[in-house]
């Protein structure tokens, strides 16, 4: 009986090992991210957030509040503010980006800008209007992970994908995003599940080949005090690849 029990235990352990080894790269990376230290970049990656401050970032386009607390960057809506973005001071072209995001309120639409820039100086108001590709963040089921052209023409993802809501974004918890922007192609995944594989039209790519990363707090009606938080924000540039 003991020998049989040991054999069964050994078989279970072997199956567990094989299941880890056969994970897709995106799933394996997501699994590793869950166990990694908070805001400590994996080897080969650079952290865009030090876990304590907003050093390396600046607010543009609106007057929403951003602050660092409990190992995360949190953005909070402000009455009367247009779309607001906390953007990196550095710009990036081809890269991989990963981060965790928590949407505290289902009524808040959000997103992360990539390769973005100031498209209108707004007369110097709020640091200018941010425009460029945005990776969508919203409650599920919805369009999270699809690509929107912020202040640059609207949805870049296809109408078919935009109309087909999915459930990869889990409400009320941290969600892990992985984005690959290489040449005119943008790939996104949420919690290890592929969402978008978009080849940009030439005019869209030529306008936004390089730019900053931006964390969006969307404009809202009234004064609901909605919040969204990000942590573990890592980037790996793909120069020469």
Short mmCIF file of C-alpha atoms in Angstrom, two decimals:
data_model
loop_
_atom_site.label_atom_id
_atom_site.label_comp_id
_atom_site.label_asym_id
_atom_site.label_seq_id
_atom_site.Cartn_x
_atom_site.Cartn_y
_atom_site.Cartn_z
CA UNK A 1 0.00 0.00 0.00
CA UNK A 2 2.78 2.45 0.90
CA UNK A 3 4.61 1.72 -2.35
CA UNK A 4 1.42 2.34 -4.32
CA UNK A 5 0.80 5.61 -2.45
CA UNK A 6 4.32 6.78 -3.21
CA UNK A 7 3.85 5.95 -6.89
CA UNK A 8 0.64 8.00 -7.07
CA UNK A 9 2.30 10.93 -5.29
CA UNK A 10 5.26 10.82 -7.64
CA UNK A 11 2.92 10.78 -10.64
CA UNK A 12 1.03 13.83 -9.38
CA UNK A 13 4.30 15.70 -8.86
CA UNK A 14 5.47 14.79 -12.39
CA UNK A 15 2.20 16.01 -13.91
CA UNK A 16 2.54 19.32 -12.03
CA UNK A 17 6.04 19.83 -13.40
CA UNK A 18 4.94 19.00 -16.93
CA UNK A 19 2.01 21.42 -16.69
CA UNK A 20 4.38 24.27 -15.78
CA UNK A 21 6.78 23.38 -18.57
CA UNK A 22 4.00 23.35 -21.17
CA UNK A 23 2.60 26.78 -20.30
CA UNK A 24 2.60 29.26 -23.17
CA UNK A 25 5.22 32.03 -22.77
CA UNK A 26 2.50 34.55 -21.88
CA UNK A 27 0.94 32.25 -19.28
CA UNK A 28 4.33 31.35 -17.83
CA UNK A 29 5.28 35.01 -17.53
CA UNK A 30 1.96 35.82 -15.87
CA UNK A 31 2.42 32.98 -13.39
CA UNK A 32 5.94 34.16 -12.57
CA UNK A 33 4.74 37.76 -12.11
CA UNK A 34 2.28 36.71 -9.41
CA UNK A 35 5.10 35.37 -7.22
CA UNK A 36 7.66 38.11 -7.94
CA UNK A 37 8.58 40.81 -5.38
CA UNK A 38 6.48 43.96 -5.73
CA UNK A 39 7.94 46.57 -8.14
CA UNK A 40 11.22 44.68 -8.61
CA UNK A 41 11.89 44.29 -12.33
CA UNK A 42 12.74 40.83 -13.67
CA UNK A 43 16.18 40.35 -15.18
CA UNK A 44 16.45 42.19 -18.49
CA UNK A 45 13.60 44.59 -17.69
CA UNK A 46 13.57 48.17 -16.35
CA UNK A 47 11.10 49.35 -13.73
CA UNK A 48 9.27 52.59 -14.59
CA UNK A 49 7.99 52.97 -11.01
CA UNK A 50 10.19 52.91 -7.92
CA UNK A 51 7.28 51.85 -5.68
CA UNK A 52 7.40 55.03 -3.60
CA UNK A 53 7.25 58.18 -5.76
CA UNK A 54 6.32 59.62 -9.15
CA UNK A 55 9.93 60.34 -10.11
CA UNK A 56 10.28 60.01 -13.89
CA UNK A 57 6.63 60.90 -14.54
CA UNK A 58 4.63 64.08 -15.23
CA UNK A 59 0.89 64.91 -15.43
CA UNK A 60 -0.57 66.09 -18.74
CA UNK A 61 -3.91 67.00 -20.36
CA UNK A 62 -6.01 67.32 -17.17
CA UNK A 63 -6.04 67.80 -13.41
CA UNK A 64 -6.83 64.34 -12.04
CA UNK A 65 -4.80 63.41 -8.95
CA UNK A 66 -1.99 60.82 -9.04
CA UNK A 67 -0.04 59.60 -6.03
CA UNK A 68 2.18 56.71 -4.95
CA UNK A 69 0.86 54.66 -2.03
CA UNK A 70 1.10 51.05 -0.84
CA UNK A 71 3.43 50.10 -3.68
CA UNK A 72 1.13 51.38 -6.44
CA UNK A 73 0.42 54.49 -8.50
CA UNK A 74 -3.21 55.51 -8.02
CA UNK A 75 -5.10 57.96 -10.21
CA UNK A 76 -8.29 59.62 -8.95
CA UNK A 77 -10.88 61.50 -11.00
CA UNK A 78 -11.46 65.17 -10.34
CA UNK A 79 -14.65 67.09 -11.06
CA UNK A 80 -14.48 69.09 -14.28
CA UNK A 81 -11.21 67.56 -15.47
CA UNK A 82 -10.75 66.28 -19.02
CA UNK A 83 -8.90 63.02 -19.69
CA UNK A 84 -5.67 63.12 -17.67
CA UNK A 85 -2.42 61.21 -18.17
CA UNK A 86 0.57 60.50 -15.97
CA UNK A 87 3.29 60.12 -18.60
CA UNK A 88 6.91 59.03 -18.58
CA UNK A 89 9.57 61.64 -19.23
CA UNK A 90 11.38 59.13 -21.43
CA UNK A 91 10.14 58.00 -24.86
CA UNK A 92 10.16 54.51 -26.33
CA UNK A 93 9.87 52.94 -29.78
CA UNK A 94 9.96 49.12 -29.97
CA UNK A 95 9.47 47.49 -26.58
CA UNK A 96 7.69 45.03 -24.33
CA UNK A 97 5.68 46.50 -21.47
CA UNK A 98 4.02 44.73 -18.58
CA UNK A 99 2.05 46.02 -15.61
CA UNK A 100 -0.68 45.13 -13.13
CA UNK A 101 -3.81 47.28 -12.97
CA UNK A 102 -6.70 47.43 -10.48
CA UNK A 103 -9.91 49.21 -11.52
CA UNK A 104 -11.45 50.19 -8.19
CA UNK A 105 -14.71 51.41 -9.75
CA UNK A 106 -16.58 49.72 -12.60
CA UNK A 107 -17.77 53.11 -13.87
CA UNK A 108 -14.25 54.31 -14.67
CA UNK A 109 -12.85 53.76 -18.14
CA UNK A 110 -9.04 53.90 -18.30
CA UNK A 111 -6.08 52.90 -20.43
CA UNK A 112 -2.33 53.00 -20.97
CA UNK A 113 -0.87 55.14 -23.73
CA UNK A 114 2.07 53.81 -25.74
CA UNK A 115 4.28 55.67 -28.26
CA UNK A 116 2.25 58.79 -27.50
CA UNK A 117 2.95 62.53 -27.75
CA UNK A 118 1.40 65.98 -27.35
CA UNK A 119 -0.85 66.50 -30.38
CA UNK A 120 -2.26 69.90 -29.33
CA UNK A 121 -0.66 72.32 -26.89
CA UNK A 122 -4.13 73.52 -25.75
CA UNK A 123 -2.72 77.00 -25.37
CA UNK A 124 -0.36 75.71 -22.70
CA UNK A 125 -3.23 74.36 -20.60
CA UNK A 126 -2.56 71.18 -18.57
CA UNK A 127 0.70 70.49 -20.41
CA UNK A 128 -1.01 69.89 -23.77
CA UNK A 129 -3.35 67.25 -25.21
CA UNK A 130 -2.01 63.70 -25.20
CA UNK A 131 -2.61 61.61 -28.32
CA UNK A 132 -1.59 58.21 -29.64
CA UNK A 133 -2.30 54.48 -29.29
CA UNK A 134 -4.03 53.51 -26.05
CA UNK A 135 -4.42 50.00 -24.66
CA UNK A 136 -7.92 49.88 -23.21
CA UNK A 137 -8.71 49.21 -19.53
CA UNK A 138 -12.36 48.76 -18.54
CA UNK A 139 -14.59 46.40 -16.59
CA UNK A 140 -15.35 43.00 -18.07
CA UNK A 141 -16.96 41.89 -20.23
CA UNK A 142 -15.67 44.61 -22.52
CA UNK A 143 -12.89 45.80 -24.80
CA UNK A 144 -9.91 45.72 -22.41
CA UNK A 145 -6.64 45.13 -24.27
CA UNK A 146 -7.90 46.51 -27.58
CA UNK A 147 -6.22 49.57 -29.14
CA UNK A 148 -7.83 53.02 -29.26
CA UNK A 149 -6.40 56.09 -31.01
CA UNK A 150 -6.59 58.72 -28.25
CA UNK A 151 -7.13 62.14 -29.87
CA UNK A 152 -6.05 60.47 -33.11
CA UNK A 153 -9.03 59.01 -34.91
CA UNK A 154 -10.73 56.63 -32.47
CA UNK A 155 -10.60 52.83 -32.50
CA UNK A 156 -7.60 51.23 -34.21
CA UNK A 157 -8.74 47.70 -33.37
CA UNK A 158 -11.26 46.32 -35.83
CA UNK A 159 -14.99 46.96 -35.50
CA UNK A 160 -15.53 43.22 -35.20
CA UNK A 161 -13.21 42.96 -32.18
CA UNK A 162 -14.62 46.11 -30.64
CA UNK A 163 -18.15 44.71 -30.86
CA UNK A 164 -17.16 41.30 -29.46
CA UNK A 165 -16.90 41.75 -25.68
CA UNK A 166 -14.55 39.36 -23.85
CA UNK A 167 -14.01 38.34 -20.22
CA UNK A 168 -10.21 38.33 -19.94
CA UNK A 169 -10.33 41.36 -17.61
CA UNK A 170 -11.43 40.23 -14.13
CA UNK A 171 -13.40 42.78 -12.12
CA UNK A 172 -12.45 43.56 -8.53
CA UNK A 173 -8.87 42.25 -8.73
CA UNK A 174 -5.42 42.99 -10.11
CA UNK A 175 -5.07 42.19 -13.82
CA UNK A 176 -1.74 41.57 -15.54
CA UNK A 177 -1.15 43.19 -18.95
CA UNK A 178 1.63 42.33 -21.40
CA UNK A 179 2.15 44.52 -24.48
CA UNK A 180 4.61 44.04 -27.35
CA UNK A 181 5.07 46.99 -29.73
CA UNK A 182 7.44 46.12 -32.54
CA UNK A 183 7.44 47.96 -35.83
CA UNK A 184 3.86 48.43 -37.03
CA UNK A 185 2.55 45.53 -34.92
CA UNK A 186 1.06 45.70 -31.42
CA UNK A 187 0.22 42.57 -29.43
CA UNK A 188 -1.59 42.57 -26.08
CA UNK A 189 -2.54 39.95 -23.52
CA UNK A 190 -4.39 40.08 -20.20
CA UNK A 191 -3.72 37.53 -17.47
CA UNK A 192 -1.82 35.41 -19.99
CA UNK A 193 -4.64 35.34 -22.56
CA UNK A 194 -4.01 36.92 -25.98
CA UNK A 195 -6.37 39.80 -26.78
CA UNK A 196 -5.04 41.82 -29.73
CA UNK A 197 -2.59 41.30 -32.59
CA UNK A 198 -2.88 44.52 -34.56
CA UNK A 199 -0.95 45.60 -37.62
CA UNK A 200 -1.23 49.38 -37.79
CA UNK A 201 -2.06 51.21 -40.98
CA UNK A 202 0.97 53.00 -42.41
CA UNK A 203 -0.34 56.46 -41.53
CA UNK A 204 -0.99 55.48 -37.90
CA UNK A 205 2.42 53.89 -37.48
CA UNK A 206 4.30 56.75 -39.13
CA UNK A 207 2.62 59.29 -36.82
CA UNK A 208 3.34 57.34 -33.63
CA UNK A 209 6.58 55.38 -34.06
CA UNK A 210 7.98 56.53 -30.73
CA UNK A 211 6.65 58.31 -27.67
CA UNK A 212 5.95 58.23 -23.96
CA UNK A 213 3.99 55.77 -21.83
CA UNK A 214 0.92 57.26 -20.14
CA UNK A 215 -1.47 56.12 -17.40
CA UNK A 216 -4.97 57.46 -18.05
CA UNK A 217 -7.65 58.70 -15.69
CA UNK A 218 -10.69 59.24 -17.91
CA UNK A 219 -12.97 62.27 -17.63
CA UNK A 220 -16.26 61.50 -15.83
CA UNK A 221 -19.49 63.34 -15.21
CA UNK A 222 -20.14 64.75 -11.75
CA UNK A 223 -17.70 64.06 -8.94
CA UNK A 224 -17.69 60.29 -8.26
CA UNK A 225 -14.08 60.11 -7.02
CA UNK A 226 -13.28 57.00 -9.10
CA UNK A 227 -9.86 55.33 -8.75
CA UNK A 228 -7.51 53.16 -10.79
CA UNK A 229 -4.13 51.78 -9.65
CA UNK A 230 -1.01 50.41 -11.37
CA UNK A 231 2.01 48.52 -10.03
CA UNK A 232 4.88 46.35 -11.35
CA UNK A 233 5.35 48.61 -14.40
CA UNK A 234 8.28 47.17 -16.36
CA UNK A 235 9.64 47.84 -19.83
CA UNK A 236 12.18 46.07 -22.05
CA UNK A 237 13.35 47.92 -25.13
CA UNK A 238 13.74 45.88 -28.33
CA UNK A 239 16.42 47.95 -30.04
CA UNK A 240 18.15 46.11 -32.85
CA UNK A 241 15.89 43.07 -32.62
#
